[in-house]
Amino acid sequence: MTWAALLVAAVGCYLLKLAGLSVPAKVLENPLVDRVADLLPVALLSALIGVQVLGDGSRLVLDARLVGLGVAVVALLLRAPFIVVVFSAALAAALVRLL
């Protein structure tokens, strides 16, 4: 059963990619399509971060992960390198969990 699901997912991904490659260039040159294509990954990643930081199953949880996210946002606003952002967020979350 697992192999069947894996094969169906692989074929589905291939067909989705093929569908994207077969879109006419005229459609892709539309400014609205270009704007949506630019903003869609940001929206999806933001939603993923929100679910991972604030969710625990079907419950809303406010814990050390939220503090880590806040520290990461501040570090990004200060234009810190990515590795500094990751380590500062992890350190802040660990210190909050320790307390």
Coordinates of N, CA and C in Angstrom, one line a residue, residues 21-95:
L21 N 4.9 23.6 -16.9 CA 5.7 23.9 -18.1 C 4.9 24.1 -19.4
S22 N 3.7 23.6 -19.4 CA 2.9 23.8 -20.6 C 2.0 25.0 -20.6
V23 N 2.2 25.9 -19.6 CA 1.4 27.1 -19.6 C 2.0 28.1 -20.7
P24 N 1.2 28.7 -21.5 CA 1.7 29.6 -22.6 C 2.4 30.8 -22.0
A25 N 3.4 31.2 -22.7 CA 4.2 32.4 -22.2 C 3.4 33.6 -22.1
K26 N 2.3 33.8 -22.9 CA 1.4 34.9 -22.8 C 0.8 35.0 -21.4
V27 N 0.4 33.9 -20.9 CA -0.2 33.9 -19.5 C 0.8 34.3 -18.5
L28 N 2.0 33.8 -18.6 CA 3.1 34.1 -17.6 C 3.5 35.6 -17.6
E29 N 3.3 36.2 -18.8 CA 3.7 37.6 -18.9 C 2.7 38.6 -18.2
N30 N 1.6 38.1 -17.9 CA 0.6 38.9 -17.2 C 1.1 39.5 -15.9
P31 N 1.0 40.8 -15.6 CA 1.6 41.3 -14.3 C 0.9 40.7 -13.1
L32 N -0.3 40.4 -13.1 CA -1.0 39.8 -12.0 C -0.5 38.4 -11.7
V33 N -0.2 37.6 -12.7 CA 0.3 36.3 -12.6 C 1.7 36.4 -12.0
D34 N 2.5 37.3 -12.5 CA 3.9 37.5 -12.0 C 3.9 37.9 -10.5
R35 N 2.9 38.8 -10.1 CA 2.9 39.2 -8.7 C 2.4 38.1 -7.8
V36 N 1.5 37.3 -8.2 CA 1.0 36.2 -7.4 C 2.1 35.1 -7.3
A37 N 2.9 34.9 -8.4 CA 4.0 33.9 -8.4 C 5.1 34.4 -7.4
D38 N 5.3 35.7 -7.3 CA 6.3 36.3 -6.4 C 5.8 36.1 -4.9
L39 N 4.5 36.3 -4.6 CA 4.1 36.4 -3.3 C 3.6 35.0 -2.7
L40 N 3.3 34.1 -3.6 CA 2.7 32.8 -3.1 C 3.7 32.1 -2.2
P41 N 5.0 31.9 -2.6 CA 5.9 31.2 -1.6 C 6.0 31.9 -0.3
V42 N 6.0 33.2 -0.2 CA 6.0 33.9 1.0 C 4.8 33.6 1.9
A43 N 3.7 33.6 1.3 CA 2.4 33.3 2.0 C 2.4 31.9 2.5
L44 N 2.8 30.9 1.7 CA 2.9 29.5 2.1 C 3.9 29.3 3.2
L45 N 5.1 29.9 3.1 CA 6.0 29.7 4.2 C 5.6 30.4 5.5
S46 N 4.9 31.5 5.4 CA 4.4 32.2 6.6 C 3.3 31.3 7.3
A47 N 2.5 30.7 6.5 CA 1.5 29.9 7.1 C 2.1 28.6 7.7
L48 N 3.1 28.1 7.1 CA 3.8 26.9 7.7 C 4.5 27.3 9.0
I49 N 5.1 28.4 9.0 CA 5.7 28.9 10.3 C 4.7 29.1 11.3
G50 N 3.6 29.7 11.0 CA 2.5 30.0 12.0 C 2.0 28.7 12.5
V51 N 1.8 27.7 11.7 CA 1.2 26.4 12.2 C 2.3 25.7 13.1
Q52 N 3.5 25.7 12.7 CA 4.6 25.0 13.4 C 4.8 25.7 14.8
V53 N 4.8 27.0 14.8 CA 5.1 27.8 16.0 C 3.9 27.8 17.0
L54 N 2.7 28.0 16.5 CA 1.5 28.2 17.4 C 0.7 27.0 17.5
G55 N 0.9 25.9 16.8 CA 0.0 24.8 16.8 C 0.6 23.6 17.5
D56 N -0.2 22.8 18.1 CA 0.1 21.5 18.7 C -1.1 20.6 18.5
G57 N -1.1 19.9 17.5 CA -2.3 19.1 17.1 C -3.4 20.0 16.7
S58 N -4.5 20.0 17.4 CA -5.6 20.9 17.1 C -5.7 22.1 18.1
R59 N -4.7 22.2 18.9 CA -4.7 23.3 19.9 C -3.8 24.4 19.6
L60 N -4.1 25.6 20.1 CA -3.2 26.8 20.0 C -2.4 26.8 21.2
V61 N -1.0 26.9 21.0 CA -0.1 26.8 22.1 C 0.9 28.0 22.0
L62 N 1.0 28.7 23.1 CA 2.0 29.8 23.3 C 3.1 29.3 24.2
D63 N 4.2 29.0 23.6 CA 5.3 28.6 24.4 C 6.7 29.2 24.0
A64 N 7.8 28.5 24.2 CA 9.1 29.0 23.9 C 9.3 29.2 22.4
R65 N 8.6 28.4 21.6 CA 8.8 28.6 20.2 C 8.4 30.0 19.7
L66 N 7.4 30.6 20.3 CA 7.0 31.9 20.0 C 8.0 33.0 20.3
V67 N 8.7 32.8 21.5 CA 9.8 33.6 21.8 C 11.0 33.5 20.8
G68 N 11.3 32.3 20.4 CA 12.3 32.0 19.4 C 12.0 32.7 18.1
L69 N 10.7 32.6 17.7 CA 10.3 33.3 16.5 C 10.5 34.8 16.6
G70 N 10.1 35.4 17.7 CA 10.3 36.8 17.9 C 11.7 37.2 17.9
V71 N 12.6 36.5 18.5 CA 14.0 36.8 18.4 C 14.5 36.7 17.0
A72 N 14.1 35.7 16.2 CA 14.5 35.5 14.9 C 14.0 36.7 14.0
V73 N 12.8 37.2 14.3 CA 12.3 38.4 13.5 C 13.1 39.6 13.8
V74 N 13.5 39.8 15.1 CA 14.3 40.9 15.5 C 15.7 40.8 14.8
A75 N 16.3 39.6 14.8 CA 17.6 39.4 14.2 C 17.5 39.7 12.7
L76 N 16.4 39.3 12.1 CA 16.3 39.5 10.6 C 16.1 41.0 10.3
L77 N 15.4 41.7 11.2 CA 15.2 43.2 11.0 C 16.6 43.9 11.2
L78 N 17.5 43.3 12.0 CA 18.8 43.9 12.2 C 19.8 43.4 11.1
R79 N 19.3 42.7 10.2 CA 20.0 42.2 9.0 C 21.2 41.3 9.5
A80 N 20.9 40.4 10.5 CA 22.0 39.5 10.9 C 22.1 38.4 9.9
P81 N 23.3 37.7 9.8 CA 23.4 36.6 8.9 C 22.5 35.4 9.3
F82 N 22.1 34.6 8.4 CA 21.1 33.6 8.6 C 21.5 32.6 9.8
I83 N 22.8 32.3 9.8 CA 23.2 31.3 10.9 C 23.1 32.0 12.3
V84 N 23.3 33.3 12.4 CA 23.1 34.0 13.6 C 21.6 34.1 14.0
V85 N 20.8 34.2 13.0 CA 19.3 34.2 13.2 C 18.9 32.9 13.8
V86 N 19.4 31.8 13.2 CA 19.0 30.5 13.6 C 19.5 30.2 15.1
F87 N 20.7 30.5 15.3 CA 21.3 30.2 16.6 C 20.7 31.1 17.7
S88 N 20.4 32.4 17.4 CA 19.8 33.2 18.4 C 18.4 32.8 18.7
A89 N 17.6 32.4 17.7 CA 16.3 31.9 18.0 C 16.3 30.6 18.8
A90 N 17.2 29.7 18.5 CA 17.3 28.4 19.2 C 17.7 28.7 20.6
L91 N 18.7 29.6 20.8 CA 19.2 29.9 22.2 C 18.1 30.6 23.0
A92 N 17.3 31.5 22.4 CA 16.2 32.1 23.1 C 15.1 31.1 23.5
A93 N 14.8 30.2 22.6 CA 13.8 29.2 22.9 C 14.3 28.3 24.0
A94 N 15.6 27.9 24.0 CA 16.1 27.0 25.0 C 16.2 27.7 26.3
L95 N 16.5 28.9 26.4 CA 16.5 29.6 27.7 C 15.1 29.8 28.3

